[in-house]
Amino acid sequence: PSSSFPWPGLVMDWNQNCGRLATSGNCGTVKIWNVNSEQLSSDIYIGRGDIVTSMCTDHTGDSLIAADIYGVVRLFDLRQRPKMGTVLYQHSAPVVKAAMQRTSARTIISASHGGEVFVCDLRAGSASSRKRTGLVLKLKAHEKFSLDAFAVHEYVPVVATGSKSQHVTIVDLRNGGKRIKHIRYHEGFLGQRLGPVTCLDFHRHELLLAAGCRDVFVSTYAGKLAD
């Protein structure tokens, strides 16, 4: 793993629909909590010494995606016993974030600290129970700088990447992935340079992006996708 990647502490994913909380981190396991009954419902072993950096569940709560510091992205079916993980694919650097879009629970989008963005369609992979690679798009969002923040819009095929090198990039995933915006300065007359980007998040429905930086500024950006 990259020495510049910040090792995570506690990693969580909350599923409002089914009242489940998934927790992990540098413990080698993923714990699934039933918040309604206030009990531990599952304890999934990832691997000794493995460190989970990102997790997400689909809207039903039946599938869990777990990505780690070695770049591995795994899929778990929470309905199975025992819960055996399927390795989907692997980045060349620690995974910053892995997410599923609301428009398709079969599509997984992830980004690594090295600047890679992968799009995986689970329907395109092999039928193997232990390894299934269905990558439909691989692109290098950052060539010279690290990727330190990543956001996926829940309904629109757009992602945003941010770097501590003080810039935000917005990418349209259609047609092989096209950079539609590169932001380095705050808007306005004599707009100052962005600070090191630490977090990004899209509005759930609107095409609005919020970016947080170390310079204590939070910026919002609005846009529209061309047809």
PDB file of C-alpha atoms in Angstrom:
ATOM      1  CA  PRO A   1       0.000   0.000   0.000  1.00  0.00           C
ATOM      2  CA  SER A   2       1.039   3.580  -0.659  1.00  0.00           C
ATOM      3  CA  SER A   3       2.830   5.183   2.283  1.00  0.00           C
ATOM      4  CA  SER A   4       0.925   8.433   1.619  1.00  0.00           C
ATOM      5  CA  PHE A   5      -2.500   6.788   1.947  1.00  0.00           C
ATOM      6  CA  PRO A   6      -4.150   7.621   5.298  1.00  0.00           C
ATOM      7  CA  TRP A   7      -4.961   4.336   7.015  1.00  0.00           C
ATOM      8  CA  PRO A   8      -8.610   4.324   8.088  1.00  0.00           C
ATOM      9  CA  GLY A   9      -9.919   3.863  11.598  1.00  0.00           C
ATOM     10  CA  LEU A  10     -13.622   3.026  11.731  1.00  0.00           C
ATOM     11  CA  VAL A  11     -15.416   2.447   8.400  1.00  0.00           C
ATOM     12  CA  MET A  12     -19.239   2.352   8.379  1.00  0.00           C
ATOM     13  CA  ASP A  13     -22.176   1.904   6.027  1.00  0.00           C
ATOM     14  CA  TRP A  14     -25.759   2.627   7.123  1.00  0.00           C
ATOM     15  CA  ASN A  15     -28.714   1.068   5.266  1.00  0.00           C
ATOM     16  CA  GLN A  16     -31.865   2.978   6.115  1.00  0.00           C
ATOM     17  CA  ASN A  17     -34.215   0.601   4.289  1.00  0.00           C
ATOM     18  CA  CYS A  18     -33.459  -2.447   6.408  1.00  0.00           C
ATOM     19  CA  GLY A  19     -32.013  -0.844   9.536  1.00  0.00           C
ATOM     20  CA  ARG A  20     -28.555  -2.419   9.227  1.00  0.00           C
ATOM     21  CA  LEU A  21     -25.210  -0.908  10.141  1.00  0.00           C
ATOM     22  CA  ALA A  22     -22.004  -2.413   8.749  1.00  0.00           C
ATOM     23  CA  THR A  23     -18.751  -1.604  10.548  1.00  0.00           C
ATOM     24  CA  SER A  24     -15.135  -2.485   9.839  1.00  0.00           C
ATOM     25  CA  GLY A  25     -11.655  -1.006   9.645  1.00  0.00           C
ATOM     26  CA  ASN A  26      -8.257  -2.417  10.563  1.00  0.00           C
ATOM     27  CA  CYS A  27      -9.708  -5.497  12.269  1.00  0.00           C
ATOM     28  CA  GLY A  28      -9.953  -7.989   9.379  1.00  0.00           C
ATOM     29  CA  THR A  29     -13.707  -8.485   9.831  1.00  0.00           C
ATOM     30  CA  VAL A  30     -16.993  -6.822   8.893  1.00  0.00           C
ATOM     31  CA  LYS A  31     -19.707  -6.722  11.532  1.00  0.00           C
ATOM     32  CA  ILE A  32     -23.362  -6.337  10.509  1.00  0.00           C
ATOM     33  CA  TRP A  33     -25.598  -4.876  13.231  1.00  0.00           C
ATOM     34  CA  ASN A  34     -29.393  -5.019  13.329  1.00  0.00           C
ATOM     35  CA  VAL A  35     -30.225  -1.632  14.773  1.00  0.00           C
ATOM     36  CA  ASN A  36     -33.882  -2.497  15.431  1.00  0.00           C
ATOM     37  CA  SER A  37     -33.022  -5.461  17.663  1.00  0.00           C
ATOM     38  CA  GLU A  38     -29.707  -3.891  18.793  1.00  0.00           C
ATOM     39  CA  GLN A  39     -27.905  -7.168  18.081  1.00  0.00           C
ATOM     40  CA  LEU A  40     -24.978  -8.368  15.978  1.00  0.00           C
ATOM     41  CA  SER A  41     -26.487 -10.304  13.058  1.00  0.00           C
ATOM     42  CA  SER A  42     -23.302 -11.241  11.126  1.00  0.00           C
ATOM     43  CA  ASP A  43     -19.550 -11.329  11.651  1.00  0.00           C
ATOM     44  CA  ILE A  44     -17.755 -11.703   8.303  1.00  0.00           C
ATOM     45  CA  TYR A  45     -14.078 -12.651   8.185  1.00  0.00           C
ATOM     46  CA  ILE A  46     -12.173 -10.721   5.496  1.00  0.00           C
ATOM     47  CA  GLY A  47      -8.617 -11.801   6.155  1.00  0.00           C
ATOM     48  CA  ARG A  48      -5.936 -11.582   8.781  1.00  0.00           C
ATOM     49  CA  GLY A  49      -4.197  -8.235   8.598  1.00  0.00           C
ATOM     50  CA  ASP A  50      -6.645  -6.939   5.990  1.00  0.00           C
ATOM     51  CA  ILE A  51      -7.822  -3.340   6.329  1.00  0.00           C
ATOM     52  CA  VAL A  52     -11.182  -2.311   4.878  1.00  0.00           C
ATOM     53  CA  THR A  53     -11.207   1.228   3.463  1.00  0.00           C
ATOM     54  CA  SER A  54     -14.745   1.453   2.024  1.00  0.00           C
ATOM     55  CA  MET A  55     -18.074  -0.394   2.223  1.00  0.00           C
ATOM     56  CA  CYS A  56     -21.530  -0.096   0.719  1.00  0.00           C
ATOM     57  CA  THR A  57     -24.721  -2.150   0.587  1.00  0.00           C
ATOM     58  CA  ASP A  58     -27.453  -2.231  -2.038  1.00  0.00           C
ATOM     59  CA  HIS A  59     -30.943  -0.845  -1.299  1.00  0.00           C
ATOM     60  CA  THR A  60     -32.225  -4.276  -0.200  1.00  0.00           C
ATOM     61  CA  GLY A  61     -29.344  -4.839   2.202  1.00  0.00           C
ATOM     62  CA  ASP A  62     -28.676  -8.284   0.710  1.00  0.00           C
ATOM     63  CA  SER A  63     -25.359  -7.470  -0.970  1.00  0.00           C
ATOM     64  CA  LEU A  64     -22.271  -5.897   0.590  1.00  0.00           C
ATOM     65  CA  ILE A  65     -19.275  -4.450  -1.249  1.00  0.00           C
ATOM     66  CA  ALA A  66     -16.046  -4.241   0.763  1.00  0.00           C
ATOM     67  CA  ALA A  67     -12.830  -2.696  -0.592  1.00  0.00           C
ATOM     68  CA  ASP A  68      -9.476  -2.767   1.125  1.00  0.00           C
ATOM     69  CA  ILE A  69      -6.070  -1.161   1.366  1.00  0.00           C
ATOM     70  CA  TYR A  70      -4.618  -3.694  -1.098  1.00  0.00           C
ATOM     71  CA  GLY A  71      -7.017  -2.537  -3.829  1.00  0.00           C
ATOM     72  CA  VAL A  72      -9.211  -5.646  -3.699  1.00  0.00           C
ATOM     73  CA  VAL A  73     -12.975  -5.205  -4.157  1.00  0.00           C
ATOM     74  CA  ARG A  74     -15.138  -8.049  -2.835  1.00  0.00           C
ATOM     75  CA  LEU A  75     -18.839  -8.878  -3.040  1.00  0.00           C
ATOM     76  CA  PHE A  76     -20.688 -10.616  -0.178  1.00  0.00           C
ATOM     77  CA  ASP A  77     -24.194 -12.083  -0.342  1.00  0.00           C
ATOM     78  CA  LEU A  78     -25.518 -11.500   3.180  1.00  0.00           C
ATOM     79  CA  ARG A  79     -28.238 -14.105   2.652  1.00  0.00           C
ATOM     80  CA  GLN A  80     -25.698 -16.921   2.389  1.00  0.00           C
ATOM     81  CA  ARG A  81     -24.319 -18.949   5.263  1.00  0.00           C
ATOM     82  CA  PRO A  82     -21.374 -19.001   5.514  1.00  0.00           C
ATOM     83  CA  LYS A  83     -20.841 -15.642   3.850  1.00  0.00           C
ATOM     84  CA  MET A  84     -18.063 -16.307   1.351  1.00  0.00           C
ATOM     85  CA  GLY A  85     -16.677 -13.276  -0.435  1.00  0.00           C
ATOM     86  CA  THR A  86     -16.237 -13.092  -4.205  1.00  0.00           C
ATOM     87  CA  VAL A  87     -13.238 -11.131  -5.463  1.00  0.00           C
ATOM     88  CA  LEU A  88     -14.553  -8.897  -8.244  1.00  0.00           C
ATOM     89  CA  TYR A  89     -11.348  -7.131  -9.290  1.00  0.00           C
ATOM     90  CA  GLN A  90      -8.292  -5.362  -7.905  1.00  0.00           C
ATOM     91  CA  HIS A  91      -6.882  -1.857  -8.183  1.00  0.00           C
ATOM     92  CA  SER A  92      -3.146  -1.205  -8.165  1.00  0.00           C
ATOM     93  CA  ALA A  93      -3.461   1.051  -5.074  1.00  0.00           C
ATOM     94  CA  PRO A  94      -5.661   1.324  -1.936  1.00  0.00           C
ATOM     95  CA  VAL A  95      -9.339   1.896  -2.671  1.00  0.00           C
ATOM     96  CA  VAL A  96     -10.590   5.345  -1.627  1.00  0.00           C
ATOM     97  CA  LYS A  97     -14.275   4.536  -2.149  1.00  0.00           C
ATOM     98  CA  ALA A  98     -16.536   1.892  -3.695  1.00  0.00           C
ATOM     99  CA  ALA A  99     -20.220   2.582  -4.341  1.00  0.00           C
ATOM    100  CA  MET A 100     -23.353   1.326  -6.083  1.00  0.00           C
ATOM    101  CA  GLN A 101     -25.676   3.553  -8.087  1.00  0.00           C
ATOM    102  CA  ARG A 102     -29.384   3.552  -7.238  1.00  0.00           C
ATOM    103  CA  THR A 103     -30.252   3.091 -10.907  1.00  0.00           C
ATOM    104  CA  SER A 104     -28.585  -0.331 -10.927  1.00  0.00           C
ATOM    105  CA  ALA A 105     -27.652  -2.500  -7.964  1.00  0.00           C
ATOM    106  CA  ARG A 106     -25.546  -4.535 -10.394  1.00  0.00           C
ATOM    107  CA  THR A 107     -23.107  -1.708 -11.182  1.00  0.00           C
ATOM    108  CA  ILE A 108     -20.182  -0.953  -8.867  1.00  0.00           C
ATOM    109  CA  ILE A 109     -17.970   2.115  -9.226  1.00  0.00           C
ATOM    110  CA  SER A 110     -14.707   2.460  -7.322  1.00  0.00           C
ATOM    111  CA  ALA A 111     -11.619   4.654  -7.269  1.00  0.00           C
ATOM    112  CA  SER A 112      -8.115   4.092  -5.957  1.00  0.00           C
ATOM    113  CA  HIS A 113      -5.509   6.331  -4.380  1.00  0.00           C
ATOM    114  CA  GLY A 114      -3.455   5.937  -7.554  1.00  0.00           C
ATOM    115  CA  GLY A 115      -6.105   7.699  -9.669  1.00  0.00           C
ATOM    116  CA  GLU A 116      -7.873   4.693 -11.221  1.00  0.00           C
ATOM    117  CA  VAL A 117     -11.650   4.641 -11.649  1.00  0.00           C
ATOM    118  CA  PHE A 118     -13.231   1.255 -12.400  1.00  0.00           C
ATOM    119  CA  VAL A 119     -16.829   0.491 -13.368  1.00  0.00           C
ATOM    120  CA  CYS A 120     -17.940  -3.117 -12.866  1.00  0.00           C
ATOM    121  CA  ASP A 121     -21.152  -4.685 -14.183  1.00  0.00           C
ATOM    122  CA  LEU A 122     -21.840  -7.844 -12.201  1.00  0.00           C
ATOM    123  CA  ARG A 123     -23.903  -9.249 -15.070  1.00  0.00           C
ATOM    124  CA  ALA A 124     -20.833  -9.206 -17.326  1.00  0.00           C
ATOM    125  CA  GLY A 125     -18.621 -11.384 -15.106  1.00  0.00           C
ATOM    126  CA  SER A 126     -18.019 -15.112 -15.094  1.00  0.00           C
ATOM    127  CA  ALA A 127     -20.168 -17.508 -13.116  1.00  0.00           C
ATOM    128  CA  SER A 128     -17.318 -18.489 -10.780  1.00  0.00           C
ATOM    129  CA  SER A 129     -18.285 -18.324  -7.116  1.00  0.00           C
ATOM    130  CA  ARG A 130     -14.875 -17.101  -5.933  1.00  0.00           C
ATOM    131  CA  LYS A 131     -13.725 -14.750  -8.683  1.00  0.00           C
ATOM    132  CA  ARG A 132     -15.839 -12.647 -11.016  1.00  0.00           C
ATOM    133  CA  THR A 133     -14.452  -9.798 -13.095  1.00  0.00           C
ATOM    134  CA  GLY A 134     -16.997  -7.767 -15.068  1.00  0.00           C
ATOM    135  CA  LEU A 135     -15.090  -4.531 -15.647  1.00  0.00           C
ATOM    136  CA  VAL A 136     -16.758  -2.467 -18.351  1.00  0.00           C
ATOM    137  CA  LEU A 137     -14.729   0.718 -17.899  1.00  0.00           C
ATOM    138  CA  LYS A 138     -11.216   1.475 -16.653  1.00  0.00           C
ATOM    139  CA  LEU A 139      -9.908   5.018 -16.727  1.00  0.00           C
ATOM    140  CA  LYS A 140      -7.092   7.046 -15.205  1.00  0.00           C
ATOM    141  CA  ALA A 141      -8.724  10.088 -13.628  1.00  0.00           C
ATOM    142  CA  HIS A 142      -5.444  11.402 -12.171  1.00  0.00           C
ATOM    143  CA  GLU A 143      -2.178  10.930 -14.030  1.00  0.00           C
ATOM    144  CA  LYS A 144       0.295  12.886 -11.905  1.00  0.00           C
ATOM    145  CA  PHE A 145      -1.461  13.375  -8.566  1.00  0.00           C
ATOM    146  CA  SER A 146      -3.002  11.150  -5.932  1.00  0.00           C
ATOM    147  CA  LEU A 147      -6.761  10.652  -5.716  1.00  0.00           C
ATOM    148  CA  ASP A 148      -7.832  11.481  -2.177  1.00  0.00           C
ATOM    149  CA  ALA A 149     -11.616  11.995  -2.407  1.00  0.00           C
ATOM    150  CA  PHE A 150     -14.279  10.372  -4.572  1.00  0.00           C
ATOM    151  CA  ALA A 151     -18.034  10.739  -5.021  1.00  0.00           C
ATOM    152  CA  VAL A 152     -20.581   8.877  -7.161  1.00  0.00           C
ATOM    153  CA  HIS A 153     -23.951  10.370  -8.085  1.00  0.00           C
ATOM    154  CA  GLU A 154     -26.749   7.980  -7.137  1.00  0.00           C
ATOM    155  CA  TYR A 155     -28.721   8.383 -10.366  1.00  0.00           C
ATOM    156  CA  VAL A 156     -26.609  10.221 -12.963  1.00  0.00           C
ATOM    157  CA  PRO A 157     -23.564   8.587 -14.666  1.00  0.00           C
ATOM    158  CA  VAL A 158     -21.172  11.148 -13.187  1.00  0.00           C
ATOM    159  CA  VAL A 159     -18.351  10.868 -10.653  1.00  0.00           C
ATOM    160  CA  ALA A 160     -16.121  13.452  -9.007  1.00  0.00           C
ATOM    161  CA  THR A 161     -12.521  13.065  -7.891  1.00  0.00           C
ATOM    162  CA  GLY A 162     -10.485  15.295  -5.615  1.00  0.00           C
ATOM    163  CA  SER A 163      -6.844  15.575  -4.703  1.00  0.00           C
ATOM    164  CA  LYS A 164      -4.726  17.074  -1.979  1.00  0.00           C
ATOM    165  CA  SER A 165      -2.925  18.672  -4.912  1.00  0.00           C
ATOM    166  CA  GLN A 166      -5.797  21.173  -4.885  1.00  0.00           C
ATOM    167  CA  HIS A 167      -8.144  20.294  -7.712  1.00  0.00           C
ATOM    168  CA  VAL A 168     -11.516  18.633  -8.399  1.00  0.00           C
ATOM    169  CA  THR A 169     -12.319  16.715 -11.573  1.00  0.00           C
ATOM    170  CA  ILE A 170     -15.821  15.774 -12.754  1.00  0.00           C
ATOM    171  CA  VAL A 171     -16.122  12.833 -15.167  1.00  0.00           C
ATOM    172  CA  ASP A 172     -19.022  11.687 -17.353  1.00  0.00           C
ATOM    173  CA  LEU A 173     -18.922   7.871 -17.381  1.00  0.00           C
ATOM    174  CA  ARG A 174     -20.717   7.606 -20.696  1.00  0.00           C
ATOM    175  CA  ASN A 175     -18.761   6.885 -23.892  1.00  0.00           C
ATOM    176  CA  GLY A 176     -15.674   5.623 -22.144  1.00  0.00           C
ATOM    177  CA  GLY A 177     -15.412   8.351 -19.533  1.00  0.00           C
ATOM    178  CA  LYS A 178     -14.967  12.008 -20.432  1.00  0.00           C
ATOM    179  CA  ARG A 179     -13.653  14.805 -18.229  1.00  0.00           C
ATOM    180  CA  ILE A 180     -16.278  17.536 -18.287  1.00  0.00           C
ATOM    181  CA  LYS A 181     -14.888  19.876 -15.627  1.00  0.00           C
ATOM    182  CA  HIS A 182     -11.553  20.525 -13.956  1.00  0.00           C
ATOM    183  CA  ILE A 183     -11.743  22.911 -11.006  1.00  0.00           C
ATOM    184  CA  ARG A 184      -8.640  24.507  -9.511  1.00  0.00           C
ATOM    185  CA  TYR A 185      -9.865  27.890  -8.294  1.00  0.00           C
ATOM    186  CA  HIS A 186     -12.834  29.236  -6.384  1.00  0.00           C
ATOM    187  CA  GLU A 187     -15.244  31.132  -8.617  1.00  0.00           C
ATOM    188  CA  GLY A 188     -15.393  34.923  -8.672  1.00  0.00           C
ATOM    189  CA  PHE A 189     -13.046  37.780  -9.441  1.00  0.00           C
ATOM    190  CA  LEU A 190      -9.513  36.893  -8.366  1.00  0.00           C
ATOM    191  CA  GLY A 191     -10.803  33.569  -7.023  1.00  0.00           C
ATOM    192  CA  GLN A 192      -8.185  31.933  -4.856  1.00  0.00           C
ATOM    193  CA  ARG A 193      -6.795  28.449  -5.364  1.00  0.00           C
ATOM    194  CA  LEU A 194      -8.675  25.519  -3.886  1.00  0.00           C
ATOM    195  CA  GLY A 195      -7.179  24.035  -0.758  1.00  0.00           C
ATOM    196  CA  PRO A 196      -6.232  20.352  -0.520  1.00  0.00           C
ATOM    197  CA  VAL A 197      -9.488  18.476  -1.186  1.00  0.00           C
ATOM    198  CA  THR A 198     -10.510  16.147   1.632  1.00  0.00           C
ATOM    199  CA  CYS A 199     -14.141  15.192   0.873  1.00  0.00           C
ATOM    200  CA  LEU A 200     -16.712  15.233  -1.924  1.00  0.00           C
ATOM    201  CA  ASP A 201     -20.423  14.451  -2.037  1.00  0.00           C
ATOM    202  CA  PHE A 202     -23.250  14.750  -4.569  1.00  0.00           C
ATOM    203  CA  HIS A 203     -26.824  15.799  -3.866  1.00  0.00           C
ATOM    204  CA  ARG A 204     -28.986  12.688  -3.925  1.00  0.00           C
ATOM    205  CA  HIS A 205     -31.213  13.853  -6.797  1.00  0.00           C
ATOM    206  CA  GLU A 206     -29.889  17.137  -8.212  1.00  0.00           C
ATOM    207  CA  LEU A 207     -26.655  17.540 -10.135  1.00  0.00           C
ATOM    208  CA  LEU A 208     -25.002  19.436  -7.282  1.00  0.00           C
ATOM    209  CA  LEU A 209     -21.572  18.718  -5.842  1.00  0.00           C
ATOM    210  CA  ALA A 210     -20.133  19.797  -2.483  1.00  0.00           C
ATOM    211  CA  ALA A 211     -16.374  19.878  -1.936  1.00  0.00           C
ATOM    212  CA  GLY A 212     -14.596  20.298   1.380  1.00  0.00           C
ATOM    213  CA  CYS A 213     -10.989  21.456   1.613  1.00  0.00           C
ATOM    214  CA  ARG A 214      -8.359  21.960   4.282  1.00  0.00           C
ATOM    215  CA  ASP A 215      -8.593  25.717   3.830  1.00  0.00           C
ATOM    216  CA  VAL A 216     -11.909  25.589   5.830  1.00  0.00           C
ATOM    217  CA  PHE A 217     -13.971  26.389   2.721  1.00  0.00           C
ATOM    218  CA  VAL A 218     -16.916  24.246   1.554  1.00  0.00           C
ATOM    219  CA  SER A 219     -17.795  24.899  -2.097  1.00  0.00           C
ATOM    220  CA  THR A 220     -20.856  23.834  -4.061  1.00  0.00           C
ATOM    221  CA  TYR A 221     -21.041  23.382  -7.816  1.00  0.00           C
ATOM    222  CA  ALA A 222     -24.069  22.989 -10.093  1.00  0.00           C
ATOM    223  CA  GLY A 223     -24.099  21.626 -13.605  1.00  0.00           C
ATOM    224  CA  LYS A 224     -26.051  19.975 -16.402  1.00  0.00           C
ATOM    225  CA  LEU A 225     -25.161  16.958 -18.511  1.00  0.00           C
ATOM    226  CA  ALA A 226     -25.242  17.310 -22.272  1.00  0.00           C
ATOM    227  CA  ASP A 227     -27.367  14.745 -24.096  1.00  0.00           C
TER     228      ASP A 227
END
